[in-house]
PDB file of C-alpha atoms in Angstrom:
ATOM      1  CA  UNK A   1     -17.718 -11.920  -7.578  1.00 94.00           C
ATOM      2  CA  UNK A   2     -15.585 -14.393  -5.404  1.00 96.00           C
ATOM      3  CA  UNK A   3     -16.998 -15.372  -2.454  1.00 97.00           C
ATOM      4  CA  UNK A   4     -15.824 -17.004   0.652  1.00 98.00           C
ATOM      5  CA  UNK A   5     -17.779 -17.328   3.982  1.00 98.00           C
ATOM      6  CA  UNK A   6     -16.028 -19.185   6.994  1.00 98.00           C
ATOM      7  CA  UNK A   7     -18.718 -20.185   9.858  1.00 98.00           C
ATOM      8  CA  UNK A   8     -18.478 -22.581  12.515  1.00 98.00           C
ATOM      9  CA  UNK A   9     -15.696 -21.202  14.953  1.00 97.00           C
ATOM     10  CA  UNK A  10     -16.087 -20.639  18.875  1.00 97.00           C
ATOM     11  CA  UNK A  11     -14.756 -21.095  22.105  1.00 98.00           C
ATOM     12  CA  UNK A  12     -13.771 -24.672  22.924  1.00 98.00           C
ATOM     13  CA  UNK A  13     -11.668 -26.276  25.791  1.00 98.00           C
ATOM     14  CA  UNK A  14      -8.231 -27.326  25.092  1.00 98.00           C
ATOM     15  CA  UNK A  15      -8.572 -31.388  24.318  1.00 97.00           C
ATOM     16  CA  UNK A  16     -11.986 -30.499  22.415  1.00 98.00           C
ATOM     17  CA  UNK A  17     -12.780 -30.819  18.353  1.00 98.00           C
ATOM     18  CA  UNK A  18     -14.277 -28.379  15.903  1.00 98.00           C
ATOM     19  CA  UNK A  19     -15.481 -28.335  12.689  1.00 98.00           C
ATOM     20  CA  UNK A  20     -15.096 -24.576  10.342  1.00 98.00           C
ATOM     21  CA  UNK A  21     -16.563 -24.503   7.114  1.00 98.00           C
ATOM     22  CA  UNK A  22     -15.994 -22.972   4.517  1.00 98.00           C
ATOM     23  CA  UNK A  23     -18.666 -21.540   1.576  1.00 98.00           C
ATOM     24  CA  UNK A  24     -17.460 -20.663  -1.576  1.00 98.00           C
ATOM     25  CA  UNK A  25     -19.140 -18.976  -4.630  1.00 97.00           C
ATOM     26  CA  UNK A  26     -18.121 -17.011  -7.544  1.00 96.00           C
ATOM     27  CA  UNK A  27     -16.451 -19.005  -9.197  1.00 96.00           C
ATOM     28  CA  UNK A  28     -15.237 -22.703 -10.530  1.00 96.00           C
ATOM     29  CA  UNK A  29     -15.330 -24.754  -6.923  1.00 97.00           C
ATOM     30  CA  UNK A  30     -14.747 -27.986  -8.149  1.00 97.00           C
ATOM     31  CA  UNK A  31     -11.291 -27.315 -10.168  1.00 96.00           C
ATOM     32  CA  UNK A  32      -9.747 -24.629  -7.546  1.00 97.00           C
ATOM     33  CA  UNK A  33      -7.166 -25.966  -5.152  1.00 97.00           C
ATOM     34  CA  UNK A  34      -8.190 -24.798  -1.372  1.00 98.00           C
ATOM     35  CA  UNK A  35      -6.183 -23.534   1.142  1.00 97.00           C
ATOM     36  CA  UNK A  36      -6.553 -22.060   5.200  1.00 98.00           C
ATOM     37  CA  UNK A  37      -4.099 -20.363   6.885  1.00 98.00           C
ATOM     38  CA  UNK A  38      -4.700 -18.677   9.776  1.00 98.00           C
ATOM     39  CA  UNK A  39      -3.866 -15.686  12.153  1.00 98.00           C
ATOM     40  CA  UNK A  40      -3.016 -15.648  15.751  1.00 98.00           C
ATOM     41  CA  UNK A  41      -4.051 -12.701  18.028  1.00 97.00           C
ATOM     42  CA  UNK A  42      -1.722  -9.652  16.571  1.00 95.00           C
ATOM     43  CA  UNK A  43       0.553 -12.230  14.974  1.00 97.00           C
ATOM     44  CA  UNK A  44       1.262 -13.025  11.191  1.00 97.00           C
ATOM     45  CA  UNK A  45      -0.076 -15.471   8.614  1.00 98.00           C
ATOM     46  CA  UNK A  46       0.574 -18.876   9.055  1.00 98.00           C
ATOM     47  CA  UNK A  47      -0.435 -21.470   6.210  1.00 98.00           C
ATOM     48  CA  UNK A  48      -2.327 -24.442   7.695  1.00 98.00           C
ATOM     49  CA  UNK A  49      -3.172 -26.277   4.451  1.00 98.00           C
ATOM     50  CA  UNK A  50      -4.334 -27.324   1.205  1.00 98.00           C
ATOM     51  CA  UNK A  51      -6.620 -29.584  -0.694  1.00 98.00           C
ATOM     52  CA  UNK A  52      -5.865 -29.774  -4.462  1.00 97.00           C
ATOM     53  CA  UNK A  53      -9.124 -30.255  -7.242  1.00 97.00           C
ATOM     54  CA  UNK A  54     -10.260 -33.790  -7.159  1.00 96.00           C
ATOM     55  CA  UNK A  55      -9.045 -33.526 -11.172  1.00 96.00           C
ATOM     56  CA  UNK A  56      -5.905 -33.000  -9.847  1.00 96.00           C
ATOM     57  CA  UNK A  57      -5.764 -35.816  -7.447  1.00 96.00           C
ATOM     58  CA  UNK A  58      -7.265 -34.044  -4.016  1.00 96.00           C
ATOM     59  CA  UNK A  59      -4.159 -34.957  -2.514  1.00 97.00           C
ATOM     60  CA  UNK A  60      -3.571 -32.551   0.778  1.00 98.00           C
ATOM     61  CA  UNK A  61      -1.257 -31.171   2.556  1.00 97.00           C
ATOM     62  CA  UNK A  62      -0.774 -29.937   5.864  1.00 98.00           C
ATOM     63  CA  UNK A  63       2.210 -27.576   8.138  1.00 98.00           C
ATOM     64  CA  UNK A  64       3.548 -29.868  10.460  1.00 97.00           C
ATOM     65  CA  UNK A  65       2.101 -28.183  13.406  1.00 97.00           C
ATOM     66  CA  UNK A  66      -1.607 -29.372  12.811  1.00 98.00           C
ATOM     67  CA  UNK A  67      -0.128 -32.637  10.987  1.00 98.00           C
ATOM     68  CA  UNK A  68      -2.334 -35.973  12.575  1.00 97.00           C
ATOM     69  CA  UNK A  69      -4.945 -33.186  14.138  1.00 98.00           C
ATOM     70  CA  UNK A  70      -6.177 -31.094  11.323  1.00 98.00           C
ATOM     71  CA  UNK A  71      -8.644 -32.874   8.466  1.00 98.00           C
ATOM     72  CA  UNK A  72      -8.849 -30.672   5.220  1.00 98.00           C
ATOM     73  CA  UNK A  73     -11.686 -31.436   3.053  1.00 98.00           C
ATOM     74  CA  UNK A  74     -14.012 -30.833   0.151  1.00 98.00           C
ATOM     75  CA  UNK A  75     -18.171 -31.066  -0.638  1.00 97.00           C
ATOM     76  CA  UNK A  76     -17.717 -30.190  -4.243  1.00 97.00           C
ATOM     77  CA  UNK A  77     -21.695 -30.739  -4.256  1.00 97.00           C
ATOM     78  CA  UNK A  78     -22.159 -27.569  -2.042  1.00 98.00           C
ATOM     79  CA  UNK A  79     -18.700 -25.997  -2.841  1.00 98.00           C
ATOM     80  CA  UNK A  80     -18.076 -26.218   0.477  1.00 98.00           C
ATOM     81  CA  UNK A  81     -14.265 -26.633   2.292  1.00 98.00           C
ATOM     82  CA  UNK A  82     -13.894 -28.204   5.444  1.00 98.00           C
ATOM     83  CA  UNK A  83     -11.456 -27.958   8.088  1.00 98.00           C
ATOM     84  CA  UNK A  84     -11.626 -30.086  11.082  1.00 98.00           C
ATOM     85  CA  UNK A  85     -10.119 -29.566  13.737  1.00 98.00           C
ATOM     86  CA  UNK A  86      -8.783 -32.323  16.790  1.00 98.00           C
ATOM     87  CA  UNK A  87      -7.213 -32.466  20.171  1.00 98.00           C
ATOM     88  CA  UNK A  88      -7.194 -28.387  20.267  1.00 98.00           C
ATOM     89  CA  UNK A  89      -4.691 -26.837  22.468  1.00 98.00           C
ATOM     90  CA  UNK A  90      -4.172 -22.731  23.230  1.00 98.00           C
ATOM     91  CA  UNK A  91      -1.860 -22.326  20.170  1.00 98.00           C
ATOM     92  CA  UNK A  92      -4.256 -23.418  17.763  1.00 98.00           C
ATOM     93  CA  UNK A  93      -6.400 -20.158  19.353  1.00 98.00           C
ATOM     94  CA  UNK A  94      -6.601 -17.833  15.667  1.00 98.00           C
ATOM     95  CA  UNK A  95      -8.922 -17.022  13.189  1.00 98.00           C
ATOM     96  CA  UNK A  96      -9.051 -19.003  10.365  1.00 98.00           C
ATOM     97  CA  UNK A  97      -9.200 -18.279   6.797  1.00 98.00           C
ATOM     98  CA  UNK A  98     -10.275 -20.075   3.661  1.00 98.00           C
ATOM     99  CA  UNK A  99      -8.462 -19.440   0.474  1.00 97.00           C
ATOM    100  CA  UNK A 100      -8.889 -19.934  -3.185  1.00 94.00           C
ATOM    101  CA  UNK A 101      -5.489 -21.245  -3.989  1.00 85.00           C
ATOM    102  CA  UNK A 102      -3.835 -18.035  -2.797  1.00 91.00           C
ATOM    103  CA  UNK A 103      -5.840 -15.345  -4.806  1.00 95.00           C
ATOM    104  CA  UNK A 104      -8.496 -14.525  -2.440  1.00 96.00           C
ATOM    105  CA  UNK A 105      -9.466 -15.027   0.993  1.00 97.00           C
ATOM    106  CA  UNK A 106     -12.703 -15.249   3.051  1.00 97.00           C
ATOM    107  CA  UNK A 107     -13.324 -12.948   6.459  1.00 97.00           C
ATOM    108  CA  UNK A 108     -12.312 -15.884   8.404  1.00 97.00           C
ATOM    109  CA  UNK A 109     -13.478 -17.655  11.309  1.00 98.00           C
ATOM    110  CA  UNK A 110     -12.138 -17.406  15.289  1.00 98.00           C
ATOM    111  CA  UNK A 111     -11.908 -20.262  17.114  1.00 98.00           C
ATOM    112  CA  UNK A 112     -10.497 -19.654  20.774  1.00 98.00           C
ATOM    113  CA  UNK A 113      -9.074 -22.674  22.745  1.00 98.00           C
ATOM    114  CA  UNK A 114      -9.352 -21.739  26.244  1.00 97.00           C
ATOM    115  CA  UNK A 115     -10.010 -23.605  29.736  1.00 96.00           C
TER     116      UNK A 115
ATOM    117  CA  UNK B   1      10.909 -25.005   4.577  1.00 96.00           C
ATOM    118  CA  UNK B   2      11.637 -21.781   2.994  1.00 97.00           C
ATOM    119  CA  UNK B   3      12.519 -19.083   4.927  1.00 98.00           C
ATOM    120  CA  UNK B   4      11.158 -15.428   4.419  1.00 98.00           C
ATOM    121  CA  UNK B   5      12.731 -12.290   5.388  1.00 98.00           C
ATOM    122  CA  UNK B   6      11.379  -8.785   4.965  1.00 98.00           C
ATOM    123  CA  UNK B   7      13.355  -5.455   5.586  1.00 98.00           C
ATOM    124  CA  UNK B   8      11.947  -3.370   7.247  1.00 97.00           C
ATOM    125  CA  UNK B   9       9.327  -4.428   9.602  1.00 98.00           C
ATOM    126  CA  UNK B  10       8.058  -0.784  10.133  1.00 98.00           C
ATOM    127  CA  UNK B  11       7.600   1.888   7.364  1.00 96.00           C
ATOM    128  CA  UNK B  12       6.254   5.663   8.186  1.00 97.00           C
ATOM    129  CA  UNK B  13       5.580   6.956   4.666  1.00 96.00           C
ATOM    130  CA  UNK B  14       4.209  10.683   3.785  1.00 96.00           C
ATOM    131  CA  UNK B  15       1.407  10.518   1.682  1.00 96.00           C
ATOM    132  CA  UNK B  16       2.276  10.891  -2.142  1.00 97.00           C
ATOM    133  CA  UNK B  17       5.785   9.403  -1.271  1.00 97.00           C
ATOM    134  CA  UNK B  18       7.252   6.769  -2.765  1.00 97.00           C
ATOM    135  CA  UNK B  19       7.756   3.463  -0.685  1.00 98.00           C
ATOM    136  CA  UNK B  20       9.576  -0.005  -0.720  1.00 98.00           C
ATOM    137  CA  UNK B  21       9.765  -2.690   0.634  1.00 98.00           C
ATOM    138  CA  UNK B  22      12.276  -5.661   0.299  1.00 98.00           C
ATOM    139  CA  UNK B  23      11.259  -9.824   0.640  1.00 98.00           C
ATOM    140  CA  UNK B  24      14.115 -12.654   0.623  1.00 98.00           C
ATOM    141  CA  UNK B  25      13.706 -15.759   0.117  1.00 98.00           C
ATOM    142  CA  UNK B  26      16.148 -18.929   1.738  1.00 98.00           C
ATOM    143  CA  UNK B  27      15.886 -20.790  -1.584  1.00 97.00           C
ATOM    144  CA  UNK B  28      15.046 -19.968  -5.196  1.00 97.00           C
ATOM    145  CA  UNK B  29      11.792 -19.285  -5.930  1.00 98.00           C
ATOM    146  CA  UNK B  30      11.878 -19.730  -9.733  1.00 97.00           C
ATOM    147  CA  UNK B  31      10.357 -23.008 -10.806  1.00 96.00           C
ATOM    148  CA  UNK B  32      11.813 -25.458 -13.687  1.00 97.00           C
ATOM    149  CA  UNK B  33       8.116 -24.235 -15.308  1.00 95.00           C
ATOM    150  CA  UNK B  34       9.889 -20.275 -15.802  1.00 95.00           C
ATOM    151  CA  UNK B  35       7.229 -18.944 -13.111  1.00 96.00           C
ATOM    152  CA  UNK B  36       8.408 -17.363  -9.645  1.00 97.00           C
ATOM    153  CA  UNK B  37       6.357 -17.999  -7.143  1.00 97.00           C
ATOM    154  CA  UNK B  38       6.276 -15.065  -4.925  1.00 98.00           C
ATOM    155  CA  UNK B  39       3.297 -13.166  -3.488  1.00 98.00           C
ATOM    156  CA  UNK B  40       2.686 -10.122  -2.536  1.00 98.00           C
ATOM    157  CA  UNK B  41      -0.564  -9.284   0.110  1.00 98.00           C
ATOM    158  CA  UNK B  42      -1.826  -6.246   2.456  1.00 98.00           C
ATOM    159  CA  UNK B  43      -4.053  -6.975   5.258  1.00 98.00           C
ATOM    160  CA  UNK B  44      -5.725  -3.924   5.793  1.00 98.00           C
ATOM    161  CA  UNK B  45      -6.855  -2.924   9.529  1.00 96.00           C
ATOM    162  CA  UNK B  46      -9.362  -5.281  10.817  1.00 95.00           C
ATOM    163  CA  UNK B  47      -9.552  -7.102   6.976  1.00 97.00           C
ATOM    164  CA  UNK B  48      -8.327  -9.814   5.514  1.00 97.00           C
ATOM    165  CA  UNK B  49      -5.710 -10.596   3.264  1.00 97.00           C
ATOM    166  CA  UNK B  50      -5.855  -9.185  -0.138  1.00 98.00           C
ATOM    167  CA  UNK B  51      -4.150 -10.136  -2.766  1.00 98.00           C
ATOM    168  CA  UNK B  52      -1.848  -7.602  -4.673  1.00 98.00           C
ATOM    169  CA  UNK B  53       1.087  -9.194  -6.914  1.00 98.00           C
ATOM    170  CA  UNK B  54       1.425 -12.780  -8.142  1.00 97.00           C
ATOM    171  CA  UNK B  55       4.272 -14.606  -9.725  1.00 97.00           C
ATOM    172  CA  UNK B  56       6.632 -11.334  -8.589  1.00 97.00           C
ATOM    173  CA  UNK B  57       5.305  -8.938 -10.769  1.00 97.00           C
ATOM    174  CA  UNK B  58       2.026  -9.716 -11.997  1.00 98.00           C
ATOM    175  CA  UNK B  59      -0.438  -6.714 -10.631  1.00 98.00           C
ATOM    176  CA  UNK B  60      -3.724  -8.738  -9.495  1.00 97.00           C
ATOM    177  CA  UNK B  61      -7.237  -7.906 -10.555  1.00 95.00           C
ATOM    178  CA  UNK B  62      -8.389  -4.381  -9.463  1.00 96.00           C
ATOM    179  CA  UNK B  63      -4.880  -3.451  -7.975  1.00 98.00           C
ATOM    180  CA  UNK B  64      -4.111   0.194  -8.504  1.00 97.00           C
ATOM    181  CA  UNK B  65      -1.164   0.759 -10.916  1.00 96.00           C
ATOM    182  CA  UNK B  66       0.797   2.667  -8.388  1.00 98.00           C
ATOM    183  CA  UNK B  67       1.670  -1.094  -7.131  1.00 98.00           C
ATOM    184  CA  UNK B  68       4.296  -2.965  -9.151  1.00 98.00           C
ATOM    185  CA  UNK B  69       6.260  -6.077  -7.778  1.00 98.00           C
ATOM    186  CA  UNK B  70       9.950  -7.138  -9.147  1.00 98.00           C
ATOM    187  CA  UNK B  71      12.490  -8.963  -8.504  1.00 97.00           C
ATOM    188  CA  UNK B  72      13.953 -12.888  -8.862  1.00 96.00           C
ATOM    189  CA  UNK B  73      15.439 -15.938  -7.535  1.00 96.00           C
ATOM    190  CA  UNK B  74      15.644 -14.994  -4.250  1.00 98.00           C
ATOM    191  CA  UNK B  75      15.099 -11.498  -3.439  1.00 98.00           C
ATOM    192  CA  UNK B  76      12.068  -9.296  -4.413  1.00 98.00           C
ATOM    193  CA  UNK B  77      10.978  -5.706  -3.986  1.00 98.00           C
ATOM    194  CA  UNK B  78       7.323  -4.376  -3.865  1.00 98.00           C
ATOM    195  CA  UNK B  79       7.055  -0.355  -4.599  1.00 98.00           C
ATOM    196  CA  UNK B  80       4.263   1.833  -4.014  1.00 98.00           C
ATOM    197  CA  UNK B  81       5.293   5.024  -6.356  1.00 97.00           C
ATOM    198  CA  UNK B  82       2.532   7.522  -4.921  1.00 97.00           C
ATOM    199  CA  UNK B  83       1.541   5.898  -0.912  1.00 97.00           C
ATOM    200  CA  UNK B  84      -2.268   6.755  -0.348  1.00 97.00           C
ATOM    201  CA  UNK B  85      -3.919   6.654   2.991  1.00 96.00           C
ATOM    202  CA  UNK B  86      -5.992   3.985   2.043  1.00 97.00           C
ATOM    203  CA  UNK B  87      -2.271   1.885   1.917  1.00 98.00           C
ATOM    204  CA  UNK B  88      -1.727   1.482   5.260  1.00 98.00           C
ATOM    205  CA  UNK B  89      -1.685  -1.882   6.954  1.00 98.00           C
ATOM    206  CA  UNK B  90       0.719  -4.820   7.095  1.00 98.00           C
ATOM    207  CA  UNK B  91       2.441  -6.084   3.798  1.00 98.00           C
ATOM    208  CA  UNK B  92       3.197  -9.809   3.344  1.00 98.00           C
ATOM    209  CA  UNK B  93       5.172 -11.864   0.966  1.00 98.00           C
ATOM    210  CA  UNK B  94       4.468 -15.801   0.477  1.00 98.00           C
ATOM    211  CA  UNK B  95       6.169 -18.220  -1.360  1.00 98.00           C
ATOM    212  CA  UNK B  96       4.279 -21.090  -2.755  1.00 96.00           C
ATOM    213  CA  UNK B  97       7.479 -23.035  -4.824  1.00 97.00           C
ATOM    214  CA  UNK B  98       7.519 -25.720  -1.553  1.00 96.00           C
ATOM    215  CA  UNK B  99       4.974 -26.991   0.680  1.00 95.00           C
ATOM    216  CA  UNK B 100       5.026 -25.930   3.263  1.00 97.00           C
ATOM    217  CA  UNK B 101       3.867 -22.280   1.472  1.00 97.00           C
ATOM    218  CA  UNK B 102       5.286 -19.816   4.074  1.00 98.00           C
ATOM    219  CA  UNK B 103       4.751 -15.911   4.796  1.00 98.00           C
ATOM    220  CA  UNK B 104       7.684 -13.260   5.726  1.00 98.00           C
ATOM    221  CA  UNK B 105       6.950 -11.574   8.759  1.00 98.00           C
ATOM    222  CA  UNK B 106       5.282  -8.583   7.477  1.00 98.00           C
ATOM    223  CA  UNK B 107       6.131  -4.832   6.942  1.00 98.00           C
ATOM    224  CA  UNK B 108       3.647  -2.324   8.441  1.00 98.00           C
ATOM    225  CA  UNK B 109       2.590   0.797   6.796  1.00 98.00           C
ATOM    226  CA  UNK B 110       1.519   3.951   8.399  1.00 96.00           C
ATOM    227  CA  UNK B 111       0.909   7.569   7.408  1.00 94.00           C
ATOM    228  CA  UNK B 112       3.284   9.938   8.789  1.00 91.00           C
TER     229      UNK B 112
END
C-alpha cells in the first residue's frame, strides 16, 4: 500500500521559513519522480513542484510563484521529500500535499502565514 | 502555461443518473511519445486528491468501472454512467505535457 505522510506545517509570520516533509512508503522511493501541489482555503489545486529520480537526473522544477523561495528535495536514504519553504507571505497560506508523480497523494500538511 | 477549462463548474446529479463532465485544454496534450497526458481526480469532502483516469482513458487502480475517461488533443470528457452517493465532491483535470503541470478549475458534484 502507498503511503504518504506530510508533517511539519504550522502557523508562521509572514517573512518566516518552514520546512514540510514528506514520508513515503509503499513503494519504489528512489526511482519515483515527486511532486507538491497545494490547496488554498476553499480554492483549487495548484502544482508547486517536482523533483525527478536521481536516475533520471533530479533535476526540479518549480511554478513561478514559489520560484527563488521554495527548495524541493529528496533523502532517498529515508524516502523522505522535502519542501522548504522561504520568505512566506499570506498567499503561500494552504495545505500542502506530497505526490508520487501524479498517482497518489498524501493527507497533506497546513501551513498558515499569518501576522 | 496550459490553460484548463472545465464546463460546468456545478453538477446536481440524481443518483443512478448518468453524468459528464467536459475538460479543454489551450494546447495539445498528445505527446510526440503517442501518450495524452490528461488526468482525471475527485477530491472527496475533507480528502485528498484521488486519482481516477490517467493518460485520458486509462481507469486507475481500484476505480469503479462506472468511470471511463475519453477524449484527445485538446478536449476530454469524463462520464460517470450510474452517479453513486459516494461520487460527490469536486472533479479535476491536470495536464502534465508542460511544466508548469496545471489543474482546470474543478466541477462539483452533488446529489440531488
Amino acid at each position: 500500500e502507498v503511503r504518504l505522510v506530510e508533517s511539519g506545517g504550522g502557523l508562521v509570520k509572514p517573512g518566516e521559513s518552514l520546512r514540510l516533509s514528506c514520508a513515503a512508503s509503499g513503494f519504489t522511493f528512489t526511482s519515483a519522480w515527486m511532486s507538491w501541489v497545494r490547496q488554498a482555503p476553499g480554492k483549487g489545486l495548484e502544482w508547486v513542484g517536482r523533483i525527478k529520480s536521481e536516475s533520471d537526473g533530479g533535476t526540479v522544477d518549480y511554478a513561478a510563484p514559489v520560484k527563488g523561495r521554495f527548495t524541493i528535495s529528496r533523502d532517498d536514504s529515508k524516502n523522505t521529500l522535502y519542501l522548504q519553504m522561504s520568505s512566506l507571505t499570506t498567499e503561500d497560506t494552504a495545505l500542502y500535499y506530497c505526490g508520487n508523480s501524479y498517482y497518489y497523494w498524501g493527507q497533506g500538511a497546513l501551513v498558515t502565514v499569518s501576522s | 502555461d496550459i490553460v484548463m477549462t472545465q464546463t460546468p463548474l456545478s453538477l446536481s446529479v440524481t443518483p443512478g443518473q448518468p453524468a459528464s463532465i467536459s475538460c479543454k485544454s489551450s494546447q495539445s496534450l498528445l505527446h510526440r511519445n503517442g501518450k495524452t497526458y490528461l488526468y482525471w481526480y475527485l477530491q472527496k469532502p475533507g480528502q485528498s486528491p484521488q486519482l481516477l483516469i490517467s493518460e485520458a482513458s486509462n481507469r486507475f487502480s481500484g476505480v469503479p468501472d462506472r468511470f471511463s475517461g475519453s477524449g484527445s488533443g485538446t478536449d476530454f470528457t469524463l462520464k460517470i454512467s450510474r452517479v453513486e452517493a459516494e461520487d460527490v465532491g469536486v472533479y479535476y483535470c491536470m495536464q502534465s505535457i508542460q511544466v508548469p503541470p496545471t489543474f482546470g478549475p474543478g466541477t462539483r458534484v452533488d446529489i440531488k
